[in-house]
Amino acid sequence: MLRFDIAPVCSNAYRFQAGMSFSIAALYLFTPYRWVALVLAVGGALRGFVSPHKCLSYRLFAALTDRLGWKHPVNAGSKMFADKIAAIAGAVMAVSWLMGSEIGAIPATAILIFAFVDLATGFCAACWAYGLWYKLRAA
């Protein structure tokens, strides 16, 4: 469950990242710029499957929160799980755009809702599900 092979990440930087995901989902849903799903897919894959510390946007947001004194380090495991879900949702959105299908609106709406909740309150639903999975598995 806990990732000790990767340095902790800043949860406040991930709130900025949620704002970016919210913006991408809104652009996808309400404008003709559906190609932005590729940004979500690639960024989520990089942060979720490689390391958040390799992502330029995360590094920018982490430096910003550090400079503002909002640094709040947390274990990277649950945030990486959330990024894996974002990568899959972004990939589905991009493929449905390339195929001319409207089915990409479903994951885009989910990203829009959950990213807004994370941005507004700091509650990460994927992080909560990640922790619940390991608690139930241990029982």
PDB file of N, CA and C in Angstrom, residues 55-116:
ATOM      1  N   CYS A  55       7.162  14.511 -13.518  1.00  0.00           N
ATOM      2  CA  CYS A  55       6.177  15.322 -14.231  1.00  0.00           C
ATOM      3  C   CYS A  55       6.468  16.810 -14.020  1.00  0.00           C
ATOM      4  N   LEU A  56       6.561  17.551 -15.120  1.00  0.00           N
ATOM      5  CA  LEU A  56       6.876  18.971 -15.032  1.00  0.00           C
ATOM      6  C   LEU A  56       5.804  19.771 -14.295  1.00  0.00           C
ATOM      7  N   SER A  57       4.523  19.463 -14.552  1.00  0.00           N
ATOM      8  CA  SER A  57       3.468  20.215 -13.882  1.00  0.00           C
ATOM      9  C   SER A  57       3.481  19.954 -12.375  1.00  0.00           C
ATOM     10  N   TYR A  58       3.702  18.707 -11.963  1.00  0.00           N
ATOM     11  CA  TYR A  58       3.768  18.426 -10.533  1.00  0.00           C
ATOM     12  C   TYR A  58       4.954  19.158  -9.905  1.00  0.00           C
ATOM     13  N   ARG A  59       6.097  19.134 -10.576  1.00  0.00           N
ATOM     14  CA  ARG A  59       7.279  19.808 -10.032  1.00  0.00           C
ATOM     15  C   ARG A  59       7.041  21.310  -9.901  1.00  0.00           C
ATOM     16  N   LEU A  60       6.349  21.889 -10.873  1.00  0.00           N
ATOM     17  CA  LEU A  60       6.015  23.313 -10.806  1.00  0.00           C
ATOM     18  C   LEU A  60       5.092  23.594  -9.624  1.00  0.00           C
ATOM     19  N   PHE A  61       4.037  22.774  -9.483  1.00  0.00           N
ATOM     20  CA  PHE A  61       3.089  22.979  -8.390  1.00  0.00           C
ATOM     21  C   PHE A  61       3.732  22.712  -7.026  1.00  0.00           C
ATOM     22  N   ALA A  62       4.622  21.726  -6.949  1.00  0.00           N
ATOM     23  CA  ALA A  62       5.312  21.435  -5.689  1.00  0.00           C
ATOM     24  C   ALA A  62       6.242  22.587  -5.310  1.00  0.00           C
ATOM     25  N   ALA A  63       6.929  23.164  -6.286  1.00  0.00           N
ATOM     26  CA  ALA A  63       7.798  24.309  -6.008  1.00  0.00           C
ATOM     27  C   ALA A  63       6.966  25.513  -5.559  1.00  0.00           C
ATOM     28  N   LEU A  64       5.812  25.704  -6.183  1.00  0.00           N
ATOM     29  CA  LEU A  64       4.930  26.817  -5.819  1.00  0.00           C
ATOM     30  C   LEU A  64       4.410  26.668  -4.393  1.00  0.00           C
ATOM     31  N   THR A  65       3.928  25.483  -4.047  1.00  0.00           N
ATOM     32  CA  THR A  65       3.409  25.281  -2.690  1.00  0.00           C
ATOM     33  C   THR A  65       4.526  25.347  -1.660  1.00  0.00           C
ATOM     34  N   ASP A  66       5.722  24.911  -2.019  1.00  0.00           N
ATOM     35  CA  ASP A  66       6.861  25.003  -1.110  1.00  0.00           C
ATOM     36  C   ASP A  66       7.224  26.472  -0.859  1.00  0.00           C
ATOM     37  N   ARG A  67       7.227  27.260  -1.926  1.00  0.00           N
ATOM     38  CA  ARG A  67       7.553  28.682  -1.798  1.00  0.00           C
ATOM     39  C   ARG A  67       6.501  29.425  -0.975  1.00  0.00           C
ATOM     40  N   LEU A  68       5.236  29.034  -1.111  1.00  0.00           N
ATOM     41  CA  LEU A  68       4.164  29.678  -0.361  1.00  0.00           C
ATOM     42  C   LEU A  68       4.033  29.163   1.072  1.00  0.00           C
ATOM     43  N   GLY A  69       4.789  28.116   1.408  1.00  0.00           N
ATOM     44  CA  GLY A  69       4.717  27.537   2.745  1.00  0.00           C
ATOM     45  C   GLY A  69       3.544  26.604   2.938  1.00  0.00           C
ATOM     46  N   TRP A  70       3.013  26.076   1.838  1.00  0.00           N
ATOM     47  CA  TRP A  70       1.858  25.170   1.904  1.00  0.00           C
ATOM     48  C   TRP A  70       2.264  23.717   1.737  1.00  0.00           C
ATOM     49  N   LYS A  71       3.510  23.412   1.972  1.00  0.00           N
ATOM     50  CA  LYS A  71       3.997  22.052   1.754  1.00  0.00           C
ATOM     51  C   LYS A  71       3.361  21.101   2.765  1.00  0.00           C
ATOM     52  N   HIS A  72       2.797  20.015   2.262  1.00  0.00           N
ATOM     53  CA  HIS A  72       2.170  19.003   3.112  1.00  0.00           C
ATOM     54  C   HIS A  72       2.482  17.635   2.512  1.00  0.00           C
ATOM     55  N   PRO A  73       3.607  17.025   2.900  1.00  0.00           N
ATOM     56  CA  PRO A  73       4.001  15.758   2.285  1.00  0.00           C
ATOM     57  C   PRO A  73       3.125  14.589   2.744  1.00  0.00           C
ATOM     58  N   VAL A  74       2.767  13.759   1.776  1.00  0.00           N
ATOM     59  CA  VAL A  74       2.018  12.531   2.034  1.00  0.00           C
ATOM     60  C   VAL A  74       2.669  11.409   1.227  1.00  0.00           C
ATOM     61  N   ASN A  75       2.333  10.181   1.580  1.00  0.00           N
ATOM     62  CA  ASN A  75       2.854   9.036   0.852  1.00  0.00           C
ATOM     63  C   ASN A  75       2.357   9.064  -0.584  1.00  0.00           C
ATOM     64  N   ALA A  76       3.197   8.663  -1.503  1.00  0.00           N
ATOM     65  CA  ALA A  76       2.894   8.762  -2.930  1.00  0.00           C
ATOM     66  C   ALA A  76       1.936   7.681  -3.439  1.00  0.00           C
ATOM     67  N   GLY A  77       1.759   6.587  -2.723  1.00  0.00           N
ATOM     68  CA  GLY A  77       0.983   5.452  -3.231  1.00  0.00           C
ATOM     69  C   GLY A  77      -0.438   5.781  -3.647  1.00  0.00           C
ATOM     70  N   SER A  78      -1.193   6.430  -2.797  1.00  0.00           N
ATOM     71  CA  SER A  78      -2.590   6.711  -3.116  1.00  0.00           C
ATOM     72  C   SER A  78      -2.710   7.755  -4.220  1.00  0.00           C
ATOM     73  N   LYS A  79      -1.816   8.733  -4.248  1.00  0.00           N
ATOM     74  CA  LYS A  79      -1.855   9.752  -5.296  1.00  0.00           C
ATOM     75  C   LYS A  79      -1.491   9.140  -6.647  1.00  0.00           C
ATOM     76  N   MET A  80      -0.568   8.196  -6.643  1.00  0.00           N
ATOM     77  CA  MET A  80      -0.209   7.516  -7.892  1.00  0.00           C
ATOM     78  C   MET A  80      -1.373   6.660  -8.390  1.00  0.00           C
ATOM     79  N   PHE A  81      -2.125   6.064  -7.472  1.00  0.00           N
ATOM     80  CA  PHE A  81      -3.317   5.307  -7.859  1.00  0.00           C
ATOM     81  C   PHE A  81      -4.340   6.228  -8.513  1.00  0.00           C
ATOM     82  N   ALA A  82      -4.542   7.412  -7.944  1.00  0.00           N
ATOM     83  CA  ALA A  82      -5.467   8.382  -8.535  1.00  0.00           C
ATOM     84  C   ALA A  82      -4.999   8.791  -9.929  1.00  0.00           C
ATOM     85  N   ASP A  83      -3.690   8.950 -10.096  1.00  0.00           N
ATOM     86  CA  ASP A  83      -3.157   9.300 -11.415  1.00  0.00           C
ATOM     87  C   ASP A  83      -3.336   8.172 -12.423  1.00  0.00           C
ATOM     88  N   LYS A  84      -3.260   6.934 -11.979  1.00  0.00           N
ATOM     89  CA  LYS A  84      -3.493   5.804 -12.893  1.00  0.00           C
ATOM     90  C   LYS A  84      -4.941   5.827 -13.390  1.00  0.00           C
ATOM     91  N   ILE A  85      -5.862   6.138 -12.506  1.00  0.00           N
ATOM     92  CA  ILE A  85      -7.266   6.246 -12.915  1.00  0.00           C
ATOM     93  C   ILE A  85      -7.443   7.399 -13.893  1.00  0.00           C
ATOM     94  N   ALA A  86      -6.779   8.531 -13.630  1.00  0.00           N
ATOM     95  CA  ALA A  86      -6.854   9.677 -14.546  1.00  0.00           C
ATOM     96  C   ALA A  86      -6.260   9.327 -15.903  1.00  0.00           C
ATOM     97  N   ALA A  87      -5.188   8.549 -15.918  1.00  0.00           N
ATOM     98  CA  ALA A  87      -4.574   8.140 -17.187  1.00  0.00           C
ATOM     99  C   ALA A  87      -5.525   7.265 -17.994  1.00  0.00           C
ATOM    100  N   ILE A  88      -6.182   6.345 -17.320  1.00  0.00           N
ATOM    101  CA  ILE A  88      -7.137   5.466 -18.018  1.00  0.00           C
ATOM    102  C   ILE A  88      -8.324   6.278 -18.525  1.00  0.00           C
ATOM    103  N   ALA A  89      -8.844   7.178 -17.697  1.00  0.00           N
ATOM    104  CA  ALA A  89      -9.969   8.012 -18.119  1.00  0.00           C
ATOM    105  C   ALA A  89      -9.565   8.894 -19.297  1.00  0.00           C
ATOM    106  N   GLY A  90      -8.379   9.481 -19.238  1.00  0.00           N
ATOM    107  CA  GLY A  90      -7.897  10.309 -20.335  1.00  0.00           C
ATOM    108  C   GLY A  90      -7.709   9.511 -21.616  1.00  0.00           C
ATOM    109  N   ALA A  91      -7.228   8.284 -21.482  1.00  0.00           N
ATOM    110  CA  ALA A  91      -7.053   7.433 -22.659  1.00  0.00           C
ATOM    111  C   ALA A  91      -8.400   7.080 -23.284  1.00  0.00           C
ATOM    112  N   VAL A  92      -9.387   6.772 -22.466  1.00  0.00           N
ATOM    113  CA  VAL A  92     -10.731   6.482 -22.984  1.00  0.00           C
ATOM    114  C   VAL A  92     -11.306   7.720 -23.668  1.00  0.00           C
ATOM    115  N   MET A  93     -11.102   8.881 -23.070  1.00  0.00           N
ATOM    116  CA  MET A  93     -11.587  10.119 -23.669  1.00  0.00           C
ATOM    117  C   MET A  93     -10.922  10.360 -25.028  1.00  0.00           C
ATOM    118  N   ALA A  94      -9.606  10.168 -25.098  1.00  0.00           N
ATOM    119  CA  ALA A  94      -8.872  10.408 -26.340  1.00  0.00           C
ATOM    120  C   ALA A  94      -9.268   9.415 -27.428  1.00  0.00           C
ATOM    121  N   VAL A  95      -9.385   8.149 -27.068  1.00  0.00           N
ATOM    122  CA  VAL A  95      -9.759   7.133 -28.061  1.00  0.00           C
ATOM    123  C   VAL A  95     -11.176   7.372 -28.565  1.00  0.00           C
ATOM    124  N   SER A  96     -12.089   7.730 -27.674  1.00  0.00           N
ATOM    125  CA  SER A  96     -13.455   7.986 -28.131  1.00  0.00           C
ATOM    126  C   SER A  96     -13.511   9.220 -29.029  1.00  0.00           C
ATOM    127  N   TRP A  97     -12.670  10.221 -28.745  1.00  0.00           N
ATOM    128  CA  TRP A  97     -12.588  11.392 -29.633  1.00  0.00           C
ATOM    129  C   TRP A  97     -12.069  10.989 -31.006  1.00  0.00           C
ATOM    130  N   LEU A  98     -11.019  10.173 -31.027  1.00  0.00           N
ATOM    131  CA  LEU A  98     -10.447   9.744 -32.305  1.00  0.00           C
ATOM    132  C   LEU A  98     -11.410   8.872 -33.106  1.00  0.00           C
ATOM    133  N   MET A  99     -12.259   8.142 -32.410  1.00  0.00           N
ATOM    134  CA  MET A  99     -13.232   7.281 -33.086  1.00  0.00           C
ATOM    135  C   MET A  99     -14.523   8.022 -33.428  1.00  0.00           C
ATOM    136  N   GLY A 100     -14.663   9.256 -32.974  1.00  0.00           N
ATOM    137  CA  GLY A 100     -15.868  10.021 -33.239  1.00  0.00           C
ATOM    138  C   GLY A 100     -17.041   9.649 -32.359  1.00  0.00           C
ATOM    139  N   SER A 101     -16.761   9.021 -31.239  1.00  0.00           N
ATOM    140  CA  SER A 101     -17.814   8.588 -30.325  1.00  0.00           C
ATOM    141  C   SER A 101     -17.995   9.616 -29.213  1.00  0.00           C
ATOM    142  N   GLU A 102     -19.162   9.626 -28.620  1.00  0.00           N
ATOM    143  CA  GLU A 102     -19.463  10.535 -27.507  1.00  0.00           C
ATOM    144  C   GLU A 102     -19.305   9.854 -26.144  1.00  0.00           C
ATOM    145  N   ILE A 103     -18.864   8.612 -26.112  1.00  0.00           N
ATOM    146  CA  ILE A 103     -18.761   7.866 -24.861  1.00  0.00           C
ATOM    147  C   ILE A 103     -17.703   8.467 -23.927  1.00  0.00           C
ATOM    148  N   GLY A 104     -16.774   9.254 -24.466  1.00  0.00           N
ATOM    149  CA  GLY A 104     -15.745   9.891 -23.646  1.00  0.00           C
ATOM    150  C   GLY A 104     -16.311  10.911 -22.682  1.00  0.00           C
ATOM    151  N   ALA A 105     -17.563  11.313 -22.893  1.00  0.00           N
ATOM    152  CA  ALA A 105     -18.181  12.266 -21.967  1.00  0.00           C
ATOM    153  C   ALA A 105     -18.391  11.650 -20.586  1.00  0.00           C
ATOM    154  N   ILE A 106     -18.498  10.334 -20.510  1.00  0.00           N
ATOM    155  CA  ILE A 106     -18.716   9.680 -19.210  1.00  0.00           C
ATOM    156  C   ILE A 106     -17.491   9.823 -18.307  1.00  0.00           C
ATOM    157  N   PRO A 107     -16.288   9.382 -18.752  1.00  0.00           N
ATOM    158  CA  PRO A 107     -15.135   9.592 -17.868  1.00  0.00           C
ATOM    159  C   PRO A 107     -14.793  11.065 -17.689  1.00  0.00           C
ATOM    160  N   ALA A 108     -15.074  11.905 -18.692  1.00  0.00           N
ATOM    161  CA  ALA A 108     -14.806  13.336 -18.555  1.00  0.00           C
ATOM    162  C   ALA A 108     -15.682  13.948 -17.461  1.00  0.00           C
ATOM    163  N   THR A 109     -16.921  13.530 -17.392  1.00  0.00           N
ATOM    164  CA  THR A 109     -17.821  14.023 -16.344  1.00  0.00           C
ATOM    165  C   THR A 109     -17.365  13.543 -14.967  1.00  0.00           C
ATOM    166  N   ALA A 110     -16.927  12.295 -14.889  1.00  0.00           N
ATOM    167  CA  ALA A 110     -16.423  11.781 -13.609  1.00  0.00           C
ATOM    168  C   ALA A 110     -15.189  12.554 -13.167  1.00  0.00           C
ATOM    169  N   ILE A 111     -14.266  12.816 -14.094  1.00  0.00           N
ATOM    170  CA  ILE A 111     -13.071  13.595 -13.765  1.00  0.00           C
ATOM    171  C   ILE A 111     -13.476  15.003 -13.333  1.00  0.00           C
ATOM    172  N   LEU A 112     -14.417  15.598 -14.043  1.00  0.00           N
ATOM    173  CA  LEU A 112     -14.884  16.943 -13.719  1.00  0.00           C
ATOM    174  C   LEU A 112     -15.420  17.002 -12.286  1.00  0.00           C
ATOM    175  N   ILE A 113     -16.242  16.053 -11.922  1.00  0.00           N
ATOM    176  CA  ILE A 113     -16.855  16.039 -10.588  1.00  0.00           C
ATOM    177  C   ILE A 113     -15.827  15.756  -9.501  1.00  0.00           C
ATOM    178  N   PHE A 114     -15.055  14.676  -9.656  1.00  0.00           N
ATOM    179  CA  PHE A 114     -14.122  14.288  -8.597  1.00  0.00           C
ATOM    180  C   PHE A 114     -12.947  15.258  -8.480  1.00  0.00           C
ATOM    181  N   ALA A 115     -12.507  15.841  -9.593  1.00  0.00           N
ATOM    182  CA  ALA A 115     -11.436  16.838  -9.525  1.00  0.00           C
ATOM    183  C   ALA A 115     -11.931  18.102  -8.829  1.00  0.00           C
ATOM    184  N   PHE A 116     -13.185  18.481  -9.068  1.00  0.00           N
ATOM    185  CA  PHE A 116     -13.741  19.651  -8.379  1.00  0.00           C
ATOM    186  C   PHE A 116     -13.821  19.403  -6.879  1.00  0.00           C
TER     187      PHE A 116
END
